[in-house]
Coordinates of C-alpha atoms and ligand atoms in Angstrom, one line a residue:
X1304 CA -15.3 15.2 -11.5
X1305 CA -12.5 14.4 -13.9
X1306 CA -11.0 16.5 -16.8
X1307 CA -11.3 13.3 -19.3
X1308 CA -13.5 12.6 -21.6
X1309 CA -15.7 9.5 -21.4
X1310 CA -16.4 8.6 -25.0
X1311 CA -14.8 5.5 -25.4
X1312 CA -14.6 2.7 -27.6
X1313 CA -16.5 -0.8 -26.6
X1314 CA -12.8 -2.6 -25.0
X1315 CA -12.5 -6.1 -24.1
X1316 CA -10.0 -8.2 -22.5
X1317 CA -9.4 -11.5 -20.7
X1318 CA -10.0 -10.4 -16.7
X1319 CA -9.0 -13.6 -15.2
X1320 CA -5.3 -14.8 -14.7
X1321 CA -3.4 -16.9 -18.0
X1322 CA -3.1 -19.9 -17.5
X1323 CA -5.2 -23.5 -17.3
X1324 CA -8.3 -23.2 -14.9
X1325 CA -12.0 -24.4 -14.6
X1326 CA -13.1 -20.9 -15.9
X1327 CA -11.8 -18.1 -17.2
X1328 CA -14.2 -14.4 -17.5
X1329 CA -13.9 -12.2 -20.6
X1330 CA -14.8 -8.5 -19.6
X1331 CA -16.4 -6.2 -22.3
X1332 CA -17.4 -2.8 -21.6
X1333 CA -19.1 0.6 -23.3
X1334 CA -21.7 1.6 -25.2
X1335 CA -21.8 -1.3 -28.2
X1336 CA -21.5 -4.3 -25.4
X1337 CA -25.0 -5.6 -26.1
X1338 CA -24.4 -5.6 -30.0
X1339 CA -21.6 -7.5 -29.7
X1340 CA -22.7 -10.1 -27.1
X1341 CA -25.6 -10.3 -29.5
X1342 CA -23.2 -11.5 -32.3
X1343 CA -20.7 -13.7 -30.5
X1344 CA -23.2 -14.8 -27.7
X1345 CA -26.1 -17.3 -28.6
X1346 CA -27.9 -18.2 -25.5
X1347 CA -29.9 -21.4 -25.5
X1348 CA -33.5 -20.1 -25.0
X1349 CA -35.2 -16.6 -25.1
X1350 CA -32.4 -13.9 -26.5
X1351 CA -30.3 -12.3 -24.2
X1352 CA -31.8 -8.7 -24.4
X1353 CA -35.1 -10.2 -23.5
X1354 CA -33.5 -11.6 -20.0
X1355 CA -33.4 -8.9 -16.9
X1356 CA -29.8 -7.4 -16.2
X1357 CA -27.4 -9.3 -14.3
X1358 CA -29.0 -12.6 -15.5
X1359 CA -26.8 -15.8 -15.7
X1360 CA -27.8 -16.6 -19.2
X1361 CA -26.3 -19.9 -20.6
X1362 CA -25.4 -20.6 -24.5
X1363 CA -22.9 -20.7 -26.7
X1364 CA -19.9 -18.5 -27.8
X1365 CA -19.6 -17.9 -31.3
X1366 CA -16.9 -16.5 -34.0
X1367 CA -19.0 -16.2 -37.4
X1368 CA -20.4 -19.6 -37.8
X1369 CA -17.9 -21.5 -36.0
X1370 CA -18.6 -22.8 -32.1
X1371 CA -15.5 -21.4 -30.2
X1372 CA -17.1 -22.5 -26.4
X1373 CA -20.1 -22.6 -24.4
X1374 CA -20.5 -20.6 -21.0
X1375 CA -22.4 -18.0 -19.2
X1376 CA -23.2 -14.2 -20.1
X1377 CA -24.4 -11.5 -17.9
X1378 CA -24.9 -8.4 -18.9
X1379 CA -25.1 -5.3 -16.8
X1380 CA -26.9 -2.1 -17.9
X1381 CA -25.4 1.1 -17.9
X1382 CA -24.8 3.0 -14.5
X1383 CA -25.2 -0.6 -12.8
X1384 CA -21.9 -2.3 -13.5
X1385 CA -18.5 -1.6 -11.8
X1386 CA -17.2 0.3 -15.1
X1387 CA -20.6 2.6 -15.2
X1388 CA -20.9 1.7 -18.8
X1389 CA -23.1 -0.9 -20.5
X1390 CA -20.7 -4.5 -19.4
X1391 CA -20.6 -8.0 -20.2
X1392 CA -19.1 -10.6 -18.3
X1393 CA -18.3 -14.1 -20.0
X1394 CA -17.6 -17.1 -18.4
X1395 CA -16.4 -19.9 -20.6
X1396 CA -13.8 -22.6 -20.2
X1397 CA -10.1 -21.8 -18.7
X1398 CA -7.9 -22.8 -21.3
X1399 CA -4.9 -20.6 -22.3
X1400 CA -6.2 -21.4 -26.3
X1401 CA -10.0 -21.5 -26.0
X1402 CA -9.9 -18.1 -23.6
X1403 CA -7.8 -16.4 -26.3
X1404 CA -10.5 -17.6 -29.0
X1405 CA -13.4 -16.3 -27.1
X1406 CA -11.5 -13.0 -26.8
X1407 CA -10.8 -12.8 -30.8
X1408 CA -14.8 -13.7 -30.8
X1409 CA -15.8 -11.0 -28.8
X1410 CA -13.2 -8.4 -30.9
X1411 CA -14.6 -9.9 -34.2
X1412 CA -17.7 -8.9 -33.2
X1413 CA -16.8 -5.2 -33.0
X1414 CA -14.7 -4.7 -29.2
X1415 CA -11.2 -3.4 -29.4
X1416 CA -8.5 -4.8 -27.0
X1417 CA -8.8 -3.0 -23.3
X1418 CA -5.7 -1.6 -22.3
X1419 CA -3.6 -2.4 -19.2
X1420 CA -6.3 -1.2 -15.9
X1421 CA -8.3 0.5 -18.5
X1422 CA -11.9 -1.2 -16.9
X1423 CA -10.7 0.5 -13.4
X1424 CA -10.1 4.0 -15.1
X1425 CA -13.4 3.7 -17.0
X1426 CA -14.6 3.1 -13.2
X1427 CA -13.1 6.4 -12.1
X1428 CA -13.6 8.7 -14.7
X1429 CA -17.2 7.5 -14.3
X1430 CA -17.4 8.3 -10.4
X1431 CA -17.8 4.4 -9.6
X1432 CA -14.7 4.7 -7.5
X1433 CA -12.5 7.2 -6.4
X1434 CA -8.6 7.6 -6.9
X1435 CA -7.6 6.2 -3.8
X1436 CA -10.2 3.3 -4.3
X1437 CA -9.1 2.7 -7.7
X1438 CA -5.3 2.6 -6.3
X1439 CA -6.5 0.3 -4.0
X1440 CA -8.0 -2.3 -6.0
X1441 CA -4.6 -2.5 -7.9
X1442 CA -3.0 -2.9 -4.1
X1443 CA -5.1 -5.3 -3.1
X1444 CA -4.1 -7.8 -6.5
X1445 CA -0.7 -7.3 -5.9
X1446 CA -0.9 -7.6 -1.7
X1447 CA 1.4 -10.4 -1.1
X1448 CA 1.4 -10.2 3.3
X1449 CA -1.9 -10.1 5.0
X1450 CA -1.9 -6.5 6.5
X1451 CA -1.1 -5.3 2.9
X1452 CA -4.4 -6.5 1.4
X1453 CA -6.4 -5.5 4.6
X1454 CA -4.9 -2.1 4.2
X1455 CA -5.8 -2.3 0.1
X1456 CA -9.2 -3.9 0.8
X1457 CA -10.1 -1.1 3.6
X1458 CA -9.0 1.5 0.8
X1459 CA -11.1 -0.1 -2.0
X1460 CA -14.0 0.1 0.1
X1461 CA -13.5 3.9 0.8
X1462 CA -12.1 3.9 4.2
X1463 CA -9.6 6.9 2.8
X1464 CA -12.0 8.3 0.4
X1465 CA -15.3 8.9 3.0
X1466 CA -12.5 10.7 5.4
X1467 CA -11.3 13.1 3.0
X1468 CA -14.8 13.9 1.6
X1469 CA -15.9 14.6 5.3
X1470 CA -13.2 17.4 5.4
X1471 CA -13.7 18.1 2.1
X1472 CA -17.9 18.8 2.6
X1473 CA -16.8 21.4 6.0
X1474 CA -14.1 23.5 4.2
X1475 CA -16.6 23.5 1.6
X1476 CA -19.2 24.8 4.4
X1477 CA -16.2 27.4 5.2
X1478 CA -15.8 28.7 1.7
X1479 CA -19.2 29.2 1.3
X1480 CA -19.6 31.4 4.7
X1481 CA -16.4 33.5 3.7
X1482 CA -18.2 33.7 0.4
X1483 CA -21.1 34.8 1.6
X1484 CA -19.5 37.3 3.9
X1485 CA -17.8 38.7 1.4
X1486 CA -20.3 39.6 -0.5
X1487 CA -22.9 40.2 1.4
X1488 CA -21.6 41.9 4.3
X1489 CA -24.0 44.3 5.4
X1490 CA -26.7 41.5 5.2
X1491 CA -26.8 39.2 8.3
X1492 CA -27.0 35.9 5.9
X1493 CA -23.5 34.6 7.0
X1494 CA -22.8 35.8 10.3
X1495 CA -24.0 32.5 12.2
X1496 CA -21.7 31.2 9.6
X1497 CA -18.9 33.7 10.3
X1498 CA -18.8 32.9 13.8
X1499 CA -18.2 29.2 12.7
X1500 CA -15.2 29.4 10.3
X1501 CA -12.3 30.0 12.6
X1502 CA -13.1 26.7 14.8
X1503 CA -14.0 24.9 11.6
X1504 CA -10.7 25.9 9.9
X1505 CA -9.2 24.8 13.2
X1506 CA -10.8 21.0 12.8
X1507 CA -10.1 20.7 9.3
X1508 CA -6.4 21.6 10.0
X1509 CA -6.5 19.0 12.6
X1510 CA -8.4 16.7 10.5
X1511 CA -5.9 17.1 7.8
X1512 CA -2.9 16.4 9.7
X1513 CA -4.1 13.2 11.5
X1514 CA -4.9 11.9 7.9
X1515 CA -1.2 13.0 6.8
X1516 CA 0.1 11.5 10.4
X1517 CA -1.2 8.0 9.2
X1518 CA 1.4 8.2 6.0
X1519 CA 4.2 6.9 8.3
X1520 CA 1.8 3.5 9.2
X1521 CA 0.7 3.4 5.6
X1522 CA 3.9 3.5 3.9
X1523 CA 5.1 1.4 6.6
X1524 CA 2.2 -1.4 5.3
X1525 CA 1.9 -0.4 2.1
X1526 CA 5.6 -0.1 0.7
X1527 CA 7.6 -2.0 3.2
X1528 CA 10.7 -0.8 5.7
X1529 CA 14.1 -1.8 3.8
X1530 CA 15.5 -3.9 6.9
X1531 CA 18.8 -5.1 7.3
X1532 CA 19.3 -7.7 9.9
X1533 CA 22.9 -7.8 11.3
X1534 CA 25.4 -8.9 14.5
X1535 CA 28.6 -11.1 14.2
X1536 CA 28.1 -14.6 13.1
X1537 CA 26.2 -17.1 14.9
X1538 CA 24.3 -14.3 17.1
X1539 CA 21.2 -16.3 15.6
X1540 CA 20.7 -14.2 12.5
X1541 CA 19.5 -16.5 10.4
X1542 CA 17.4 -17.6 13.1
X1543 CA 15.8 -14.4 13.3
X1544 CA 15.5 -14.3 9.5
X1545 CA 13.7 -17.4 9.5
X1546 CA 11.7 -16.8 12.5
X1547 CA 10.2 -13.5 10.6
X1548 CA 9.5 -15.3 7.7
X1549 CA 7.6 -17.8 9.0
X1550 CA 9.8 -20.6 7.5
X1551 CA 13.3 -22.1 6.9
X1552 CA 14.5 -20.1 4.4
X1553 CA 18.8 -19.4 6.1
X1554 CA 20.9 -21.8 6.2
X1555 CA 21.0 -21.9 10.3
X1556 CA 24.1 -23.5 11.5
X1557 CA 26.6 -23.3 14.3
X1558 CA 29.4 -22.9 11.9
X1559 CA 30.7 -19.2 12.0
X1560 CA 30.0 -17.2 8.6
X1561 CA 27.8 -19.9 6.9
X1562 CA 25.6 -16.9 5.7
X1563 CA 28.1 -15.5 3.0
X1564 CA 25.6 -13.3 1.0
X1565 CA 22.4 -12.1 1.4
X1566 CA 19.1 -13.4 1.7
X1567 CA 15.7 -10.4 1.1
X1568 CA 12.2 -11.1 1.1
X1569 CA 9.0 -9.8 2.6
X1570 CA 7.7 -10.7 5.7
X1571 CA 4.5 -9.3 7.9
X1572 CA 6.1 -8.8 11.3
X1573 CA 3.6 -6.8 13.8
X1574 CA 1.4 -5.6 10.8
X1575 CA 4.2 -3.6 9.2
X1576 CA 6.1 -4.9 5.8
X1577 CA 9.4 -5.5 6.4
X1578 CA 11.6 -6.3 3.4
X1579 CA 14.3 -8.1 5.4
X1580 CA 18.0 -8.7 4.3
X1581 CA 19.6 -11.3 6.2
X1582 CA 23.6 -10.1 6.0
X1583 CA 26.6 -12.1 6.5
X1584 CA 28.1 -11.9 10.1
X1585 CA 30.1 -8.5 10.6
X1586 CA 33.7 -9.3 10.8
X1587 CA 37.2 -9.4 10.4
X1588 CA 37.3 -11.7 7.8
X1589 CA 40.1 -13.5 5.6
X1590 CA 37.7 -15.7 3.7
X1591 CA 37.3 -13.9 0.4
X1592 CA 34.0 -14.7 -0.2
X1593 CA 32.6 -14.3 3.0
X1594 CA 34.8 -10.5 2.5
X1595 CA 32.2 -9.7 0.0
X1596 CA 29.3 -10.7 1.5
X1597 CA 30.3 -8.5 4.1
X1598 CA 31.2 -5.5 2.2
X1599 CA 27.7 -6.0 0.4
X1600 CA 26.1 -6.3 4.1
X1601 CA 27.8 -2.5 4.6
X1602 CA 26.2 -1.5 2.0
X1603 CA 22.9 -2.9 2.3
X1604 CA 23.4 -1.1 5.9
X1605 CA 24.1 2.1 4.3
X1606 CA 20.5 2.1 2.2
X1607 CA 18.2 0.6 5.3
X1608 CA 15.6 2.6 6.9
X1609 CA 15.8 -0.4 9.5
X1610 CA 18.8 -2.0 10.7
X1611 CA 18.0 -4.9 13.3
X1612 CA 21.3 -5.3 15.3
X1613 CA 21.7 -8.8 17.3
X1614 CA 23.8 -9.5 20.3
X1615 CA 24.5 -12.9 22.4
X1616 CA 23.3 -12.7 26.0
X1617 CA 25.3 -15.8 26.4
X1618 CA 28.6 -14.4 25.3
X1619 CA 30.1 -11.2 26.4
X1620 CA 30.6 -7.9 24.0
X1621 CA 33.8 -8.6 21.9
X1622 CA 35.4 -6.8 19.1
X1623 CA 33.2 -8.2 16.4
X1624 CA 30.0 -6.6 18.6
X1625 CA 32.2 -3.2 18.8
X1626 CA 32.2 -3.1 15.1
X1627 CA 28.5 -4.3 14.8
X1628 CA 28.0 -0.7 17.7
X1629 CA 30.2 1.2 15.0
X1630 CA 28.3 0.5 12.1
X1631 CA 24.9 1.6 13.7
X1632 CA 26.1 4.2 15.3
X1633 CA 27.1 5.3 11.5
X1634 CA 24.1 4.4 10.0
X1635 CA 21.2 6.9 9.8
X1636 CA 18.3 4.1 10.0
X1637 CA 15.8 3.5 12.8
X1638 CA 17.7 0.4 15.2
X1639 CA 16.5 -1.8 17.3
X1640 CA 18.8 -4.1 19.7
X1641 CA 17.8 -8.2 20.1
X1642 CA 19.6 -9.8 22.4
X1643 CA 19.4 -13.5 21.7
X1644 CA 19.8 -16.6 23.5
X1645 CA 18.1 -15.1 26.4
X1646 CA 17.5 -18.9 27.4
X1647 CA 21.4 -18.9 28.1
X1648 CA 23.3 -18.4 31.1
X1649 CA 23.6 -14.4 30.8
X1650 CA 27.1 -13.2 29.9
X1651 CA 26.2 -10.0 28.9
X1652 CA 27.0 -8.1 32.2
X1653 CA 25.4 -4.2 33.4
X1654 CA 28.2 -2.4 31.7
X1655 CA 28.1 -4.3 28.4
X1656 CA 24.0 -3.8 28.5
X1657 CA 24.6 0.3 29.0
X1658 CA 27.0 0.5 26.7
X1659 CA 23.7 -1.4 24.4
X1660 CA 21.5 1.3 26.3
X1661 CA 23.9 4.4 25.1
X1662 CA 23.4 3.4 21.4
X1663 CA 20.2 2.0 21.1
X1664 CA 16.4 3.7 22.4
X1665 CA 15.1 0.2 21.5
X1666 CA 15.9 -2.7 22.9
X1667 CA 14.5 -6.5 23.2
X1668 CA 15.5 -9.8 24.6
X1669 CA 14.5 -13.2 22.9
X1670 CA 15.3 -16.7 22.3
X1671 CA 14.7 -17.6 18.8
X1672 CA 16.2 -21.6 20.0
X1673 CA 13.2 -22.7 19.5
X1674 CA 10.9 -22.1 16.3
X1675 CA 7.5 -23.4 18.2
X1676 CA 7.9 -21.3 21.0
X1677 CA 4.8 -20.3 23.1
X1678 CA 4.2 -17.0 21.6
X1679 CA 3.4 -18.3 18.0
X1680 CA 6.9 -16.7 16.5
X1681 CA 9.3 -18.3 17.1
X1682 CA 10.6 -16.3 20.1
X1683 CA 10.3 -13.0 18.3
X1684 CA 7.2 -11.6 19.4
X1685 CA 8.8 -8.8 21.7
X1686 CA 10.5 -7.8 18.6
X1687 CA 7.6 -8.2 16.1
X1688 CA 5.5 -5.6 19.1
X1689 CA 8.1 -3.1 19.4
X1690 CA 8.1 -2.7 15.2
X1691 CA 4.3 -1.9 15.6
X1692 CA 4.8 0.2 18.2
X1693 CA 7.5 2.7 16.2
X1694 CA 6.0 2.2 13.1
X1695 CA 2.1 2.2 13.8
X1696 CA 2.4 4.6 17.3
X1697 CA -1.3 5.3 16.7
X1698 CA -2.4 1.7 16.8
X1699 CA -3.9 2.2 13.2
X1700 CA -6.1 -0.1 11.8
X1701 CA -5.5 -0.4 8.8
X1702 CA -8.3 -2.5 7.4
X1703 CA -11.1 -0.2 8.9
X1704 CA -9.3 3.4 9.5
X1705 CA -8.6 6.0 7.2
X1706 CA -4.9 5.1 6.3
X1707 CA -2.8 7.4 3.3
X1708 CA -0.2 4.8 2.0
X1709 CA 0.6 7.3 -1.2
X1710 CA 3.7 9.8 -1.2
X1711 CA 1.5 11.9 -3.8
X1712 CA -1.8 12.3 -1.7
X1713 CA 0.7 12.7 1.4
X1714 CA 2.3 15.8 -0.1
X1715 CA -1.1 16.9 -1.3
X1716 CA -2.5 16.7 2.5
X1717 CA 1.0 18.5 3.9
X1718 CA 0.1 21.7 1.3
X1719 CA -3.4 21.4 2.1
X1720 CA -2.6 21.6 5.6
X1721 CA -0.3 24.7 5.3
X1722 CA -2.5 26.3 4.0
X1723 CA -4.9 25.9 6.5
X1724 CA -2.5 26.7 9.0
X1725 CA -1.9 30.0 6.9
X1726 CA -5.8 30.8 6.4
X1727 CA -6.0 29.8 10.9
X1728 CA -3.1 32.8 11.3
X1729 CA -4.9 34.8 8.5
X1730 CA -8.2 34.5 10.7
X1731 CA -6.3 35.3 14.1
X1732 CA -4.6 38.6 13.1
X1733 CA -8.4 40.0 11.7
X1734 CA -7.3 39.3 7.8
X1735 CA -10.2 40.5 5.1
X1736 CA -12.0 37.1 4.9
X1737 CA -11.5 37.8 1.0
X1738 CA -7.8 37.2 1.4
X1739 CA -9.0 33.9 4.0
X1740 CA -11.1 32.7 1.2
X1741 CA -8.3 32.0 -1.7
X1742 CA -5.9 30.5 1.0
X1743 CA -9.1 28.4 1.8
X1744 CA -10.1 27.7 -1.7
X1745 CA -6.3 26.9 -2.3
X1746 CA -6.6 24.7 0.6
X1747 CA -9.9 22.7 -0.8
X1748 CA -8.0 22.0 -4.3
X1749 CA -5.5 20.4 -2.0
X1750 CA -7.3 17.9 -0.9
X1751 CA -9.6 17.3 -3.6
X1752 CA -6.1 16.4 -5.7
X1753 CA -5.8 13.9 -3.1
X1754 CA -8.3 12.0 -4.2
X1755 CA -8.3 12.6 -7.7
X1756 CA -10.3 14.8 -8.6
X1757 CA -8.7 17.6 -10.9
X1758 CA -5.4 15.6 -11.4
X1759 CA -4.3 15.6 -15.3
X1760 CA -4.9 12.7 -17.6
X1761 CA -1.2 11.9 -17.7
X1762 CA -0.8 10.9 -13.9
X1763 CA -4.3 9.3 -14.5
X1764 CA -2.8 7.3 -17.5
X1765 CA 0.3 6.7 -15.2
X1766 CA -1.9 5.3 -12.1
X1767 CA -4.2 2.6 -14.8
X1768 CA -1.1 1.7 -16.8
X1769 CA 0.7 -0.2 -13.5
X1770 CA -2.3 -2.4 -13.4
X1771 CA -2.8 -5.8 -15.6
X1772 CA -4.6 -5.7 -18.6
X1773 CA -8.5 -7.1 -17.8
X1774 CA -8.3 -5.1 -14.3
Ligands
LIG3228 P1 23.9 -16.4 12.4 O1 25.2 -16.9 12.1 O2 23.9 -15.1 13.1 O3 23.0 -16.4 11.2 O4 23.3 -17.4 13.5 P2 22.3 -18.6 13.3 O5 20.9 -18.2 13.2 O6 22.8 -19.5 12.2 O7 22.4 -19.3 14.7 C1 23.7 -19.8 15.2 C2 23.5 -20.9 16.2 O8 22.8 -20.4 17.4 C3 22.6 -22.0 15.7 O9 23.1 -23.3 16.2 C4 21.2 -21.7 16.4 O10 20.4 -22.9 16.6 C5 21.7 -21.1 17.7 N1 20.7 -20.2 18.3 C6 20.0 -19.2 17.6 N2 19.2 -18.5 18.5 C7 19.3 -19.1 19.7 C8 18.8 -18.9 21.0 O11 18.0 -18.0 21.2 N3 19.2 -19.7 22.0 C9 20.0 -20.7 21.8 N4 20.4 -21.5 22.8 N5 20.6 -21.0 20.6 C10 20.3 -20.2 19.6

């Protein structure tokens, strides 16, 4: 399935986090683990290699003739561990020192040092997990919001992967009847199978492109939506800021441009990632300082793929709001309108709200006064549903459907697709199925690039290198 070899040096590395704990697991894998465990590990009892696989066996952890710790060994055998290679897992104490000496134990007893994600590339190259699963695991360590690791977690248990090898196994079952056409055609052998590969082509494309459609949710989840927040002060930015996040983190006051710089962080807000800057107000300002937090907050505006613009239902559109219209109109973002203070007498009258209507397709109303309000978000729930709504159309989910997240296995699935599309036109105007065939075959090392297979050992290197070493 891969173009790398697999003969490897026995590696080990320190798999937990550094830093004090109750325990901490040394990792060893490849061919010479049970030599070494034999050197470094002496259980109290019957020897190790006399215990079934995947026993807990206590004893001690040894360098040479000095005691470094005591703890607990398993070994897995070959084929049956999550590298695919003969593995040892050791548990001893979780000391920064003593889990650095066990390590030095286990390398003085003949392992070399396992390079950054090198036990999850030993796990793909041996077909314990595909790409996308192996991507996923590194996703799911580094999820910091909730739909992040349920996206990750779906991935690493092959949501992605079992959708692309069911298209995969029928454009497989289409090169093979094209094949078999072509090379047998006065025989009868493929002409069931004949009949079958335009509407199969047809469902593959299809298939294809919903898996490419769910990109814009999985990015969306995955990477986050650079979000600016902005309106002219005391619209209840900060409010809104805060109310995303989930805690105080603005300084909320009713002082006019109290917010002089910016404020970004991530934040879970319908099931999409938003990475949210909270601006200074937009507006005519003499302040110096509070002139460069808003010159930074036009900037900030210029790079969004988001920009979250905030008006006061309890005041009436002013200049400041004009300039706040001008800057979205400008910007080439997705917007959204909130208009706050919806608890307030309205001062926002019908021609104020159309001119909002002209320059905005979405709009919301909240109250973000109070931060325990009913609907659990602080007033911003009609915003946090209309951000699901644009950004997951398809109502995704993203911890049990197939969901791409990857720019590189998007692309893959867009050529994949066109040149299904091409084979589909190919097969309309009564092409020789010959010339169908190496658009389809094409086609097939599309998607099989999406998940990994085929792809060269730099990008591989690339993909393991992000992750930590012991992963
Ligand atoms: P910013 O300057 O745009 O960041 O605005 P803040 O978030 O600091 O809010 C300005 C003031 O408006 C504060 O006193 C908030 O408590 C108040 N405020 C924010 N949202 C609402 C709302 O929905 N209703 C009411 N009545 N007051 C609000």
């Amino acid at each position: 399935m891969s173009v790398i070899s697999n003969n490897f040096d026995t590696v080990a590395a320190v798999s937990t986090p550094r830093g004090k704990g109750g325990i901490a697991v040394v990792r060893i894998s490849g061919e010479n683990t049970e030599k070494i465990v034999e050197k470094c590990f002496v259980p109290y009892g019957k020897p190790i290699l006399s215990r079934a696989p995947r026993s807990a066996v206590y004893g001690k952890i040894v360098n040479g003739d000095d005691i470094i710790d005591t703890g607990i060994c398993v070994l897995f055998a070959n084929g049956a561990s999550f590298t695919g290679e003969p593995m040892a897992e050791i548990s001893c104490h979780g000391g920064i020192l003593v889990t650095s000496r066990v390590l030095e134990a286990v390398i003085a007893a003949g392992a070399s040092a396992a390079s950054p994600g090198e036990f999850t590339k030993r796990a793909f190259i041996n077909g314990k997990l595909t790409l996308s699963e192996a991507e996923a695991v590194g996703k799911l360590i580094d999820a910091d919001t909730v739909s992040k690791a349920e996206l990750a977690s779906g991935a690493a248990r092959g949501n992605l992967s079992r959708s692309l090898s069911a298209l995969d196994g029928e454009l497989y079952g289409v090169m093979t009847a094209l094949w078999a056409a072509v090379d047998y055609p006065e025989e009868d052998v493929g002409s069931e199978g004949e009949d079958n590969i335009y509407p199969v082509v047809c469902r593959v494309l299809e298939g294809v492109r919903r898996l490419a459609d769910t990109y814009k949710t999985g990015r969306a989840v995955s990477d986050g939506i650079r979000t600016v927040i902005c309106g002219k002060p005391n619209v209840g930015k900060s409010s809104l800021y805060n109310a995303l996040m989930g805690e105080d983190r603005a300084i909320v006051t009713d002082v006019a441009g109290t917010t002089r710089d910016f404020l970004e962080d991530t934040a879970d807000v319908g099931g999409i990632t938003l990475v949210i800057t909270d601006t200074a107000g937009i507006r005519d300002s003499h302040d110096e300082i509070e002139k460069i937090g808003i010159e930074r907050a036009l900037t900030k505006l210029e790079e969004a793929e988001l920009v979250i613009c905030m008006f006061d239902m309890s005041r009436g559109l002013d200049s400041e709001d004009e300039e706040v219209l001008a800057a979205a109109e400008r910007s080439a973002a997705e917007k959204i309108c909130v208009i706050n203070k919806c608890d307030l007498e309205r001062k926002l009258d019908d021609a104020a709200l159309k001119r909002l209507g002209d320059v905005f397709e979405n709009i919301v109303e909240v109250s973000l006064k109070d931060r325990g309000a009913e609907d659990g978000k602080g007033g911003a729930a009609a915003l946090a549903e209309k951000i699901s709504e644009m950004y997951n159309s398809e109502k995704l989910n993203v911890n049990t459907d197939a969901v791409v997240w990857d720019a590189a296995q998007k692309a893959s699935l867009d050529r994949c697709a066109e040149m299904l599309a091409e084979a589909k036109r190919e097969l309309e105007r009564g092409a020789p199925l010959d010339v169908v065939g190496v658009i389809c075959e094409g086609a097939l090392g599309e998607m099989r690039m999406a998940d990994g297979a085929g792809v060269s050992e730099d990008i591989i290197d690339g993909i393991f290198s992000r992750f930590c070493v012991g992963k």
